[in-house]
Amino acid sequence: MNTKPIVENRIWQPDFECMPVGQLRALQLQRLREAVARCSRVPFYCEQFAAAGITSDSIRSLDDIRRLPFTTKADLRDSYPLGFLAVPRDCVARFQGTSGTTGKPTWVAYTKGDVDNWANMCARFLVAGGLRPEHTVQISFGFGLFTGGFGLHYGIERVGAAIIPLSSGNSERQLMTMQDLRPEVLICTPSYALKLMDTVLAGGVERASIALEHAHFGGEPWTESMRERIEEGLGIRCWNNYGLAEVQGPGVSGECAYRNGMHIQEDQFIFEVIDPDTLEPLPDGERGELVVTPLCREAFPVTRYRTRDIGVIYADGDCPCGRTTRRMSRIMGRTDDMLIIRGVNVFPSQIETALMRVKSVAPHYMIEVTRPAAMDEVTVHIEMHPGMFSDSMSELQAVKAAIAAAIASVTGLHMNINLVQPNTLERFEGKSRRVKDLRGISF
Ligand code: DLL
């Protein structure tokens, strides 16, 4: 455990973040009961609660959380678009979204109170990682359905720092803005920071001309060695934060000044770790699938959301920062086949959905993910139908363009397309392995 802070140790909401553990558990129990009451307005839970005799009064201890049903992405999809909405439509203040497993997004909704709460959750990890009101922050996350842009925006605003809502992409503009407005803090995915760093190191930009001191990274897996590379390369401090749209977005957990793992915002979320095969709970210190129950969400409550993210909740005692909340590891993998490409969640099934829209394409494909420079690249190798493989370059180009457009319309990402002759891709007898992830980052 690190015993020295890397930046000054500050705490945004000490009443909650440093609450004595007994009091924190009592608050969680009270909030869990309230969450159950809100969930009972959602048809998916209503029936299951009735069958299992679950009411908010029947939740007597935190262990009773195990009586509540798990919720999966498939459950949300089956209630598309807004079957989990627990408030009247006119109480919704915001919709955000994340990738669904097919062509449609998973929608999530927030009341005004949810948005307000979310801002504090983001303010907590930002302040823990050195954000001060006098800073200027460049947000290089997309502002749109992705929760990263708006979530961080409101958190920074809450702290009182200045925001440059630049959004993602266009590295030249990113670096120019860093030079001209001299933000001290950068918010983006770690892979995008690597890309920007490579330009700086290649001499494209004088390091002295930018004022960066800190960066807050999330939205995709990264490693300690990536942290070292970026910290050394740019001479900054980098912090990790975690979240997912289905339970809020960013602000679910984040690192403090001591960097002993990510503190879970336990007054707002109950975390469990389960064995993904047996669904049995695992003790702190054991690696398994993270399951999250948000306690305060009004518009879109869920119970025991199966994140599919693999991690560990540490069992090594209190962090010297003074927070009493448990801490979690980096995300170490996933239990499903979701890929995160340049911060965007992509399911192979989405690519398949897109391919099936294009005639002349056979149902045989292989998705190859690489990171040639700092950024992820995806190449989709696709077999053509027998007889459709044309010698005409322009015809092939047109098919490729149609496939790339179909994939972009479903995933929002540009992917390279490689058309191959019929019967040349590997066939599988058991489970197909259609993804080759050659990035060597996390899992
Ligand atoms: O990525 C929320 C977020 C935005 C978190 C910005 C942090 C910063 P989704 O689009 O729903 O939400 O994707 C959630 O991204 O289940 C993880 O697999 C992955 N993920 C998020 N943060 C981290 C992280 C946002 N720090 C999915 N490390 C999650 C590793 C992360 N994976």
GROMACS .gro file of C-alpha atoms and ligand atoms in nm:
model
  475
    1MET     CA    1   0.000   0.000   0.000
    2ASN     CA    2   0.134   0.345  -0.089
    3THR     CA    3   0.171   0.560   0.222
    4LYS     CA    4   0.280   0.884   0.053
    5PRO     CA    5   0.041   1.108  -0.140
    6ILE     CA    6   0.129   1.201  -0.496
    7VAL     CA    7  -0.068   1.525  -0.479
    8GLU     CA    8  -0.214   1.710  -0.184
    9ASN     CA    9  -0.482   1.488  -0.029
   10ARG     CA   10  -0.819   1.666  -0.064
   11ILE     CA   11  -1.167   1.527  -0.025
   12TRP     CA   12  -1.477   1.669  -0.196
   13GLN     CA   13  -1.752   1.527   0.027
   14PRO     CA   14  -1.581   1.406   0.346
   15ASP     CA   15  -1.917   1.350   0.519
   16PHE     CA   16  -1.981   1.065   0.279
   17GLU     CA   17  -1.635   0.963   0.162
   18CYS     CA   18  -1.492   0.937   0.515
   19MET     CA   19  -1.806   0.823   0.697
   20PRO     CA   20  -1.736   0.575   0.979
   21VAL     CA   21  -1.786   0.228   0.835
   22GLY     CA   22  -2.077   0.132   1.063
   23GLN     CA   23  -2.263   0.447   0.967
   24LEU     CA   24  -2.183   0.390   0.599
   25ARG     CA   25  -2.331   0.038   0.609
   26ALA     CA   26  -2.644   0.171   0.783
   27LEU     CA   27  -2.680   0.438   0.514
   28GLN     CA   28  -2.636   0.174   0.242
   29LEU     CA   29  -2.909  -0.037   0.399
   30GLN     CA   30  -3.150   0.254   0.420
   31ARG     CA   31  -3.074   0.353   0.060
   32LEU     CA   32  -3.102  -0.007  -0.059
   33ARG     CA   33  -3.456  -0.019   0.077
   34GLU     CA   34  -3.536   0.305  -0.107
   35ALA     CA   35  -3.382   0.164  -0.424
   36VAL     CA   36  -3.598  -0.149  -0.395
   37ALA     CA   37  -3.906   0.072  -0.361
   38ARG     CA   38  -3.809   0.259  -0.679
   39CYS     CA   39  -3.737  -0.066  -0.865
   40SER     CA   40  -4.080  -0.200  -0.781
   41ARG     CA   41  -4.217   0.055  -1.030
   42VAL     CA   42  -4.028  -0.124  -1.309
   43PRO     CA   43  -4.223  -0.415  -1.465
   44PHE     CA   44  -3.907  -0.631  -1.490
   45TYR     CA   45  -3.863  -0.617  -1.111
   46CYS     CA   46  -4.227  -0.594  -1.014
   47GLU     CA   47  -4.303  -0.951  -1.117
   48GLN     CA   48  -3.982  -1.095  -0.975
   49PHE     CA   49  -4.020  -0.910  -0.646
   50ALA     CA   50  -4.378  -1.036  -0.611
   51ALA     CA   51  -4.271  -1.395  -0.681
   52ALA     CA   52  -3.989  -1.377  -0.424
   53GLY     CA   53  -4.182  -1.177  -0.164
   54ILE     CA   54  -3.943  -0.882  -0.188
   55THR     CA   55  -4.060  -0.547  -0.057
   56SER     CA   56  -3.846  -0.264   0.074
   57ASP     CA   57  -3.943  -0.361   0.431
   58SER     CA   58  -3.828  -0.716   0.373
   59ILE     CA   59  -3.470  -0.592   0.320
   60ARG     CA   60  -3.338  -0.620   0.676
   61SER     CA   61  -2.964  -0.646   0.623
   62LEU     CA   62  -2.716  -0.579   0.346
   63ASP     CA   63  -2.690  -0.956   0.291
   64ASP     CA   64  -3.050  -0.941   0.168
   65ILE     CA   65  -2.914  -0.788  -0.151
   66ARG     CA   66  -2.857  -1.148  -0.257
   67ARG     CA   67  -3.233  -1.198  -0.270
   68LEU     CA   68  -3.256  -0.935  -0.543
   69PRO     CA   69  -3.242  -1.035  -0.909
   70PHE     CA   70  -2.937  -0.985  -1.126
   71THR     CA   71  -2.984  -0.748  -1.419
   72THR     CA   72  -2.801  -0.792  -1.749
   73LYS     CA   73  -2.759  -0.595  -2.066
   74ALA     CA   74  -2.991  -0.847  -2.232
   75ASP     CA   75  -3.263  -0.759  -1.977
   76LEU     CA   76  -3.227  -0.391  -2.068
   77ARG     CA   77  -3.240  -0.479  -2.436
   78ASP     CA   78  -3.553  -0.688  -2.387
   79SER     CA   79  -3.720  -0.381  -2.232
   80TYR     CA   80  -3.601  -0.151  -2.510
   81PRO     CA   81  -3.619   0.145  -2.521
   82LEU     CA   82  -3.726   0.258  -2.176
   83GLY     CA   83  -3.880  -0.036  -1.992
   84PHE     CA   84  -3.667   0.037  -1.684
   85LEU     CA   85  -3.785   0.394  -1.652
   86ALA     CA   86  -3.914   0.435  -1.295
   87VAL     CA   87  -4.038   0.794  -1.313
   88PRO     CA   88  -4.299   0.970  -1.530
   89ARG     CA   89  -4.152   1.080  -1.860
   90ASP     CA   90  -4.177   1.449  -1.767
   91CYS     CA   91  -3.935   1.390  -1.476
   92VAL     CA   92  -3.655   1.289  -1.712
   93ALA     CA   93  -3.389   1.556  -1.747
   94ARG     CA   94  -3.139   1.370  -1.965
   95PHE     CA   95  -3.093   1.065  -2.183
   96GLN     CA   96  -2.752   0.913  -2.247
   97GLY     CA   97  -2.666   0.588  -2.415
   98THR     CA   98  -2.412   0.315  -2.454
   99SER     CA   99  -2.357   0.043  -2.710
  100GLY     CA  100  -2.611  -0.233  -2.722
  101THR     CA  101  -2.513  -0.578  -2.839
  102THR     CA  102  -2.700  -0.525  -3.163
  103GLY     CA  103  -2.759  -0.214  -3.370
  104LYS     CA  104  -2.951  -0.020  -3.106
  105PRO     CA  105  -2.803   0.167  -2.810
  106THR     CA  106  -2.888   0.094  -2.450
  107TRP     CA  107  -3.068   0.407  -2.332
  108VAL     CA  108  -3.033   0.536  -1.978
  109ALA     CA  109  -3.228   0.821  -1.822
  110TYR     CA  110  -3.159   1.071  -1.544
  111THR     CA  111  -3.379   1.297  -1.337
  112LYS     CA  112  -3.255   1.643  -1.243
  113GLY     CA  113  -3.156   1.492  -0.908
  114ASP     CA  114  -2.962   1.211  -1.080
  115VAL     CA  115  -2.768   1.465  -1.290
  116ASP     CA  116  -2.692   1.669  -0.979
  117ASN     CA  117  -2.571   1.363  -0.791
  118TRP     CA  118  -2.362   1.250  -1.085
  119ALA     CA  119  -2.179   1.585  -1.088
  120ASN     CA  120  -2.074   1.528  -0.726
  121MET     CA  121  -1.959   1.173  -0.800
  122CYS     CA  122  -1.731   1.303  -1.076
  123ALA     CA  123  -1.617   1.596  -0.860
  124ARG     CA  124  -1.509   1.343  -0.596
  125PHE     CA  125  -1.256   1.157  -0.808
  126LEU     CA  126  -1.139   1.471  -0.987
  127VAL     CA  127  -1.060   1.648  -0.660
  128ALA     CA  128  -0.903   1.328  -0.523
  129GLY     CA  129  -0.671   1.333  -0.826
  130GLY     CA  130  -0.564   1.694  -0.788
  131LEU     CA  131  -0.831   1.907  -0.963
  132ARG     CA  132  -0.856   2.258  -0.816
  133PRO     CA  133  -1.096   2.545  -0.899
  134GLU     CA  134  -0.810   2.747  -1.048
  135HIS     CA  135  -0.737   2.481  -1.313
  136THR     CA  136  -0.841   2.474  -1.677
  137VAL     CA  137  -0.947   2.133  -1.808
  138GLN     CA  138  -0.951   2.012  -2.164
  139ILE     CA  139  -1.219   1.747  -2.216
  140SER     CA  140  -1.128   1.530  -2.511
  141PHE     CA  141  -1.410   1.281  -2.461
  142GLY     CA  142  -1.698   1.288  -2.704
  143PHE     CA  143  -1.993   1.504  -2.603
  144GLY     CA  144  -2.292   1.301  -2.706
  145LEU     CA  145  -2.461   0.985  -2.589
  146PHE     CA  146  -2.132   0.861  -2.436
  147THR     CA  147  -2.144   0.945  -2.067
  148GLY     CA  148  -1.777   1.053  -2.055
  149GLY     CA  149  -1.814   1.403  -2.203
  150PHE     CA  150  -2.115   1.537  -2.015
  151GLY     CA  151  -2.043   1.344  -1.693
  152LEU     CA  152  -1.697   1.493  -1.656
  153HIS     CA  153  -1.817   1.834  -1.776
  154TYR     CA  154  -2.065   1.867  -1.491
  155GLY     CA  155  -1.815   1.732  -1.237
  156ILE     CA  156  -1.556   1.991  -1.336
  157GLU     CA  157  -1.814   2.265  -1.333
  158ARG     CA  158  -1.913   2.156  -0.980
  159VAL     CA  159  -1.553   2.192  -0.865
  160GLY     CA  160  -1.542   2.537  -1.022
  161ALA     CA  161  -1.260   2.486  -1.272
  162ALA     CA  162  -1.268   2.620  -1.630
  163ILE     CA  163  -1.371   2.379  -1.904
  164ILE     CA  164  -1.264   2.349  -2.265
  165PRO     CA  165  -1.529   2.113  -2.407
  166LEU     CA  166  -1.322   2.022  -2.710
  167SER     CA  167  -1.466   1.672  -2.762
  168SER     CA  168  -1.273   1.388  -2.921
  169GLY     CA  169  -1.067   1.364  -3.240
  170ASN     CA  170  -0.857   1.603  -3.447
  171SER     CA  171  -0.524   1.574  -3.269
  172GLU     CA  172  -0.384   1.886  -3.431
  173ARG     CA  173  -0.663   2.093  -3.284
  174GLN     CA  174  -0.620   1.922  -2.947
  175LEU     CA  175  -0.252   2.011  -2.932
  176MET     CA  176  -0.305   2.361  -3.063
  177THR     CA  177  -0.564   2.420  -2.790
  178MET     CA  178  -0.323   2.286  -2.529
  179GLN     CA  179  -0.065   2.536  -2.646
  180ASP     CA  180  -0.299   2.832  -2.681
  181LEU     CA  181  -0.523   2.797  -2.373
  182ARG     CA  182  -0.267   2.609  -2.161
  183PRO     CA  183  -0.498   2.373  -1.965
  184GLU     CA  184  -0.334   2.201  -1.669
  185VAL     CA  185  -0.566   1.900  -1.684
  186LEU     CA  186  -0.654   1.662  -1.968
  187ILE     CA  187  -0.952   1.427  -1.974
  188CYS     CA  188  -0.962   1.150  -2.233
  189THR     CA  189  -0.906   0.780  -2.286
  190PRO     CA  190  -0.554   0.663  -2.205
  191SER     CA  191  -0.501   0.546  -2.563
  192TYR     CA  192  -0.583   0.892  -2.694
  193ALA     CA  193  -0.333   1.044  -2.452
  194LEU     CA  194  -0.072   0.804  -2.588
  195LYS     CA  195  -0.143   0.926  -2.938
  196LEU     CA  196  -0.116   1.291  -2.839
  197MET     CA  197   0.202   1.212  -2.648
  198ASP     CA  198   0.361   1.049  -2.952
  199THR     CA  199   0.315   1.371  -3.148
  200VAL     CA  200   0.474   1.570  -2.868
  201LEU     CA  201   0.766   1.329  -2.840
  202ALA     CA  202   0.815   1.325  -3.216
  203GLY     CA  203   0.889   1.695  -3.186
  204GLY     CA  204   0.560   1.813  -3.335
  205VAL     CA  205   0.497   2.023  -3.025
  206GLU     CA  206   0.740   2.171  -2.773
  207ARG     CA  207   0.671   2.019  -2.430
  208ALA     CA  208   0.741   2.357  -2.272
  209SER     CA  209   0.462   2.511  -2.480
  210ILE     CA  210   0.195   2.306  -2.301
  211ALA     CA  211   0.109   2.339  -1.933
  212LEU     CA  212  -0.037   1.993  -1.858
  213GLU     CA  213   0.010   1.865  -1.503
  214HIS     CA  214  -0.260   1.599  -1.461
  215ALA     CA  215  -0.477   1.366  -1.664
  216HIS     CA  216  -0.783   1.163  -1.567
  217PHE     CA  217  -0.831   0.852  -1.775
  218GLY     CA  218  -1.122   0.612  -1.799
  219GLY     CA  219  -1.363   0.450  -2.038
  220GLU     CA  220  -1.129   0.169  -2.143
  221PRO     CA  221  -0.875  -0.069  -1.990
  222TRP     CA  222  -0.516   0.040  -1.948
  223THR     CA  223  -0.212  -0.082  -1.756
  224GLU     CA  224   0.044   0.041  -1.503
  225SER     CA  225   0.308   0.033  -1.775
  226MET     CA  226   0.092   0.263  -1.991
  227ARG     CA  227   0.066   0.495  -1.691
  228GLU     CA  228   0.445   0.500  -1.653
  229ARG     CA  229   0.495   0.567  -2.023
  230ILE     CA  230   0.254   0.860  -2.030
  231GLU     CA  231   0.373   1.005  -1.700
  232GLU     CA  232   0.733   0.990  -1.813
  233GLY     CA  233   0.665   1.099  -2.170
  234LEU     CA  234   0.455   1.402  -2.082
  235GLY     CA  235   0.585   1.471  -1.733
  236ILE     CA  236   0.232   1.460  -1.584
  237ARG     CA  237   0.037   1.258  -1.323
  238CYS     CA  238  -0.235   1.026  -1.450
  239TRP     CA  239  -0.537   0.902  -1.255
  240ASN     CA  240  -0.773   0.615  -1.325
  241ASN     CA  241  -1.150   0.636  -1.289
  242TYR     CA  242  -1.422   0.385  -1.364
  243GLY     CA  243  -1.789   0.377  -1.443
  244LEU     CA  244  -2.053   0.250  -1.681
  245ALA     CA  245  -2.363   0.406  -1.827
  246GLU     CA  246  -2.605   0.144  -1.699
  247VAL     CA  247  -2.545   0.247  -1.338
  248GLN     CA  248  -2.455   0.615  -1.395
  249GLY     CA  249  -2.148   0.672  -1.617
  250PRO     CA  250  -1.810   0.793  -1.486
  251GLY     CA  251  -1.782   0.862  -1.113
  252VAL     CA  252  -1.852   0.514  -0.980
  253SER     CA  253  -1.497   0.479  -0.850
  254GLY     CA  254  -1.165   0.658  -0.884
  255GLU     CA  255  -0.815   0.689  -0.746
  256CYS     CA  256  -0.713   0.918  -0.462
  257ALA     CA  257  -0.390   1.105  -0.394
  258TYR     CA  258  -0.227   0.782  -0.266
  259ARG     CA  259  -0.325   0.572  -0.568
  260ASN     CA  260  -0.399   0.251  -0.380
  261GLY     CA  261  -0.669   0.138  -0.622
  262MET     CA  262  -0.999   0.309  -0.703
  263HIS     CA  263  -1.222   0.412  -0.413
  264ILE     CA  264  -1.577   0.292  -0.471
  265GLN     CA  265  -1.842   0.558  -0.396
  266GLU     CA  266  -2.002   0.323  -0.145
  267ASP     CA  267  -2.272   0.558  -0.021
  268GLN     CA  268  -2.406   0.545  -0.380
  269PHE     CA  269  -2.322   0.195  -0.501
  270ILE     CA  270  -2.309  -0.151  -0.351
  271PHE     CA  271  -2.042  -0.361  -0.518
  272GLU     CA  272  -2.034  -0.739  -0.514
  273VAL     CA  273  -1.782  -0.969  -0.677
  274ILE     CA  274  -1.923  -1.295  -0.811
  275ASP     CA  275  -1.799  -1.605  -0.984
  276PRO     CA  276  -1.942  -1.545  -1.334
  277ASP     CA  277  -2.012  -1.916  -1.384
  278THR     CA  278  -2.179  -2.009  -1.056
  279LEU     CA  279  -2.300  -1.653  -0.972
  280GLU     CA  280  -2.186  -1.719  -0.614
  281PRO     CA  281  -2.042  -1.423  -0.420
  282LEU     CA  282  -1.665  -1.409  -0.374
  283PRO     CA  283  -1.487  -1.256  -0.075
  284ASP     CA  284  -1.283  -0.936  -0.095
  285GLY     CA  285  -0.941  -1.008  -0.240
  286GLU     CA  286  -1.072  -1.259  -0.495
  287ARG     CA  287  -1.097  -1.182  -0.860
  288GLY     CA  288  -1.436  -1.209  -1.026
  289GLU     CA  289  -1.712  -1.024  -1.208
  290LEU     CA  290  -1.815  -0.691  -1.058
  291VAL     CA  291  -2.184  -0.655  -0.986
  292VAL     CA  292  -2.315  -0.308  -0.906
  293THR     CA  293  -2.635  -0.190  -0.741
  294PRO     CA  294  -2.679   0.188  -0.761
  295LEU     CA  295  -2.856   0.312  -0.449
  296CYS     CA  296  -2.976   0.660  -0.541
  297ARG     CA  297  -3.077   0.651  -0.905
  298GLU     CA  298  -3.427   0.782  -0.951
  299ALA     CA  299  -3.498   0.757  -1.323
  300PHE     CA  300  -3.330   0.432  -1.410
  301PRO     CA  301  -3.279   0.205  -1.109
  302VAL     CA  302  -3.128  -0.140  -1.153
  303THR     CA  303  -3.044  -0.414  -0.906
  304ARG     CA  304  -2.723  -0.618  -0.914
  305TYR     CA  305  -2.615  -0.507  -1.261
  306ARG     CA  306  -2.371  -0.759  -1.407
  307THR     CA  307  -2.098  -0.537  -1.547
  308ARG     CA  308  -1.907  -0.824  -1.715
  309ASP     CA  309  -1.594  -0.644  -1.594
  310ILE     CA  310  -1.341  -0.854  -1.405
  311GLY     CA  311  -1.170  -0.703  -1.102
  312VAL     CA  312  -1.087  -0.740  -0.735
  313ILE     CA  313  -1.207  -0.549  -0.431
  314TYR     CA  314  -0.909  -0.508  -0.205
  315ALA     CA  315  -0.904  -0.660   0.140
  316ASP     CA  316  -0.590  -0.484   0.262
  317GLY     CA  317  -0.741  -0.234   0.505
  318ASP     CA  318  -0.776   0.140   0.517
  319CYS     CA  319  -0.619   0.384   0.276
  320PRO     CA  320  -0.418   0.663   0.442
  321CYS     CA  321  -0.621   0.925   0.251
  322GLY     CA  322  -0.892   0.901   0.519
  323ARG     CA  323  -1.167   0.765   0.298
  324THR     CA  324  -1.339   0.469   0.456
  325THR     CA  325  -1.468   0.323   0.130
  326ARG     CA  326  -1.343  -0.005  -0.014
  327ARG     CA  327  -1.114   0.012  -0.313
  328MET     CA  328  -1.112  -0.185  -0.637
  329SER     CA  329  -0.837  -0.289  -0.876
  330ARG     CA  330  -0.801  -0.189  -1.235
  331ILE     CA  331  -1.036  -0.373  -1.468
  332MET     CA  332  -0.856  -0.694  -1.558
  333GLY     CA  333  -1.077  -0.833  -1.831
  334ARG     CA  334  -1.434  -0.904  -1.932
  335THR     CA  335  -1.656  -1.206  -1.916
  336ASP     CA  336  -1.815  -1.128  -2.253
  337ASP     CA  337  -1.678  -1.044  -2.594
  338MET     CA  338  -1.717  -0.664  -2.574
  339LEU     CA  339  -1.423  -0.477  -2.723
  340ILE     CA  340  -1.336  -0.119  -2.641
  341ILE     CA  341  -1.204   0.050  -2.952
  342ARG     CA  342  -1.072   0.404  -2.905
  343GLY     CA  343  -1.297   0.427  -2.601
  344VAL     CA  344  -1.607   0.309  -2.786
  345ASN     CA  345  -1.773  -0.013  -2.673
  346VAL     CA  346  -1.820  -0.254  -2.961
  347PHE     CA  347  -1.975  -0.598  -2.961
  348PRO     CA  348  -1.880  -0.838  -3.242
  349SER     CA  349  -2.254  -0.897  -3.286
  350GLN     CA  350  -2.293  -0.532  -3.390
  351ILE     CA  351  -2.040  -0.583  -3.667
  352GLU     CA  352  -2.221  -0.900  -3.771
  353THR     CA  353  -2.554  -0.711  -3.777
  354ALA     CA  354  -2.394  -0.454  -4.009
  355LEU     CA  355  -2.239  -0.716  -4.236
  356MET     CA  356  -2.567  -0.896  -4.280
  357ARG     CA  357  -2.713  -0.578  -4.424
  358VAL     CA  358  -2.473  -0.593  -4.716
  359LYS     CA  359  -2.554  -0.831  -4.999
  360SER     CA  360  -2.263  -1.023  -5.154
  361VAL     CA  361  -2.109  -1.086  -4.814
  362ALA     CA  362  -2.091  -1.440  -4.674
  363PRO     CA  363  -2.150  -1.495  -4.300
  364HIS     CA  364  -1.779  -1.563  -4.246
  365TYR     CA  365  -1.570  -1.287  -4.100
  366MET     CA  366  -1.285  -1.222  -3.862
  367ILE     CA  367  -1.224  -0.909  -3.660
  368GLU     CA  368  -0.862  -0.816  -3.599
  369VAL     CA  369  -0.775  -0.543  -3.351
  370THR     CA  370  -0.427  -0.392  -3.344
  371ARG     CA  371  -0.259  -0.083  -3.205
  372PRO     CA  372   0.004  -0.001  -3.468
  373ALA     CA  373   0.080   0.344  -3.332
  374ALA     CA  374  -0.101   0.462  -3.022
  375MET     CA  375  -0.453   0.422  -3.158
  376ASP     CA  376  -0.663   0.111  -3.200
  377GLU     CA  377  -0.721  -0.011  -3.554
  378VAL     CA  378  -0.981  -0.265  -3.654
  379THR     CA  379  -0.965  -0.470  -3.971
  380VAL     CA  380  -1.265  -0.681  -4.060
  381HIS     CA  381  -1.174  -0.969  -4.292
  382ILE     CA  382  -1.482  -1.083  -4.479
  383GLU     CA  383  -1.549  -1.360  -4.722
  384MET     CA  384  -1.740  -1.275  -5.034
  385HIS     CA  385  -2.014  -1.503  -5.163
  386PRO     CA  386  -1.890  -1.755  -5.421
  387GLY     CA  387  -1.937  -1.606  -5.764
  388MET     CA  388  -1.944  -1.250  -5.630
  389PHE     CA  389  -1.571  -1.207  -5.614
  390SER     CA  390  -1.518  -0.969  -5.897
  391ASP     CA  391  -1.199  -0.871  -6.075
  392SER     CA  392  -1.325  -0.522  -6.117
  393MET     CA  393  -1.148  -0.293  -5.875
  394SER     CA  394  -1.425  -0.038  -5.876
  395GLU     CA  395  -1.684  -0.303  -5.788
  396LEU     CA  396  -1.470  -0.428  -5.501
  397GLN     CA  397  -1.414  -0.074  -5.379
  398ALA     CA  398  -1.788  -0.013  -5.385
  399VAL     CA  399  -1.856  -0.328  -5.179
  400LYS     CA  400  -1.587  -0.229  -4.929
  401ALA     CA  401  -1.728   0.121  -4.899
  402ALA     CA  402  -2.079  -0.019  -4.844
  403ILE     CA  403  -1.952  -0.252  -4.570
  404ALA     CA  404  -1.751   0.023  -4.400
  405ALA     CA  405  -2.054   0.253  -4.410
  406ALA     CA  406  -2.282  -0.017  -4.264
  407ILE     CA  407  -2.035  -0.083  -3.981
  408ALA     CA  408  -1.993   0.288  -3.914
  409SER     CA  409  -2.368   0.337  -3.898
  410VAL     CA  410  -2.402   0.067  -3.632
  411THR     CA  411  -2.084   0.122  -3.428
  412GLY     CA  412  -1.994   0.482  -3.506
  413LEU     CA  413  -1.642   0.370  -3.593
  414HIS     CA  414  -1.443   0.352  -3.912
  415MET     CA  415  -1.296   0.004  -3.965
  416ASN     CA  416  -1.066  -0.127  -4.236
  417ILE     CA  417  -1.229  -0.378  -4.466
  418ASN     CA  418  -1.040  -0.667  -4.623
  419LEU     CA  419  -1.239  -0.878  -4.870
  420VAL     CA  420  -1.115  -1.231  -4.904
  421GLN     CA  421  -1.193  -1.522  -5.137
  422PRO     CA  422  -1.471  -1.763  -5.043
  423ASN     CA  423  -1.371  -2.047  -4.807
  424THR     CA  424  -1.046  -1.890  -4.692
  425LEU     CA  425  -1.128  -1.791  -4.332
  426GLU     CA  426  -1.101  -2.040  -4.049
  427ARG     CA  427  -1.414  -2.244  -3.969
  428PHE     CA  428  -1.497  -2.341  -3.612
  429GLU     CA  429  -1.644  -2.660  -3.477
  430GLY     CA  430  -1.706  -2.540  -3.124
  431LYS     CA  431  -1.739  -2.176  -3.023
  432SER     CA  432  -1.629  -1.944  -3.298
  433ARG     CA  433  -1.333  -1.721  -3.226
  434ARG     CA  434  -1.401  -1.431  -3.452
  435VAL     CA  435  -1.195  -1.173  -3.270
  436LYS     CA  436  -0.817  -1.150  -3.267
  437ASP     CA  437  -0.717  -0.881  -3.020
  438LEU     CA  438  -0.348  -0.820  -3.080
  439ARG     CA  439  -0.316  -0.500  -2.874
  440GLY     CA  440  -0.166  -0.679  -2.576
  441ILE     CA  441  -0.308  -0.426  -2.331
  442SER     CA  442  -0.518  -0.565  -2.063
  443PHE     CA  443  -0.672  -0.904  -2.081
  444DLL     O1  444  -1.708   0.425  -2.030
  444DLL     C1  445  -1.809   0.552  -1.852
  444DLL     C2  446  -1.683   0.626  -1.833
  444DLL     C3  447  -1.656   0.734  -1.912
  444DLL     C4  448  -1.597   0.589  -1.732
  444DLL     C5  449  -1.540   0.806  -1.891
  444DLL     C6  450  -1.481   0.662  -1.709
  444DLL     C7  451  -1.454   0.771  -1.788
  444DLL     P1  452  -1.971   0.292  -2.092
  444DLL     O2  453  -1.960   0.353  -2.226
  444DLL     O3  454  -2.101   0.238  -2.047
  444DLL     O4  455  -1.930   0.393  -1.982
  444DLL     O5  456  -1.862   0.177  -2.084
  444DLL     C8  457  -1.844   0.107  -1.965
  444DLL     O6  458  -1.609   0.073  -2.009
  444DLL     O7  459  -1.798  -0.166  -1.823
  444DLL     C9  460  -1.562  -0.106  -1.865
  444DLL     O8  461  -1.557  -0.224  -1.943
  444DLL    C10  462  -1.502   0.009  -1.944
  444DLL     N1  463  -1.435   0.104  -1.855
  444DLL    C11  464  -1.480   0.221  -1.808
  444DLL     N2  465  -1.386   0.281  -1.730
  444DLL    C12  466  -1.279   0.195  -1.726
  444DLL    C13  467  -1.152   0.196  -1.664
  444DLL    C14  468  -1.807   0.451  -1.965
  444DLL     N3  469  -1.110   0.297  -1.589
  444DLL    C15  470  -1.732   0.007  -1.978
  444DLL     N4  471  -1.071   0.090  -1.681
  444DLL    C16  472  -1.705  -0.062  -1.846
  444DLL    C17  473  -1.110  -0.014  -1.759
  444DLL    C18  474  -1.312   0.083  -1.806
  444DLL     N5  475  -1.227  -0.020  -1.822
   0.00000   0.00000   0.00000
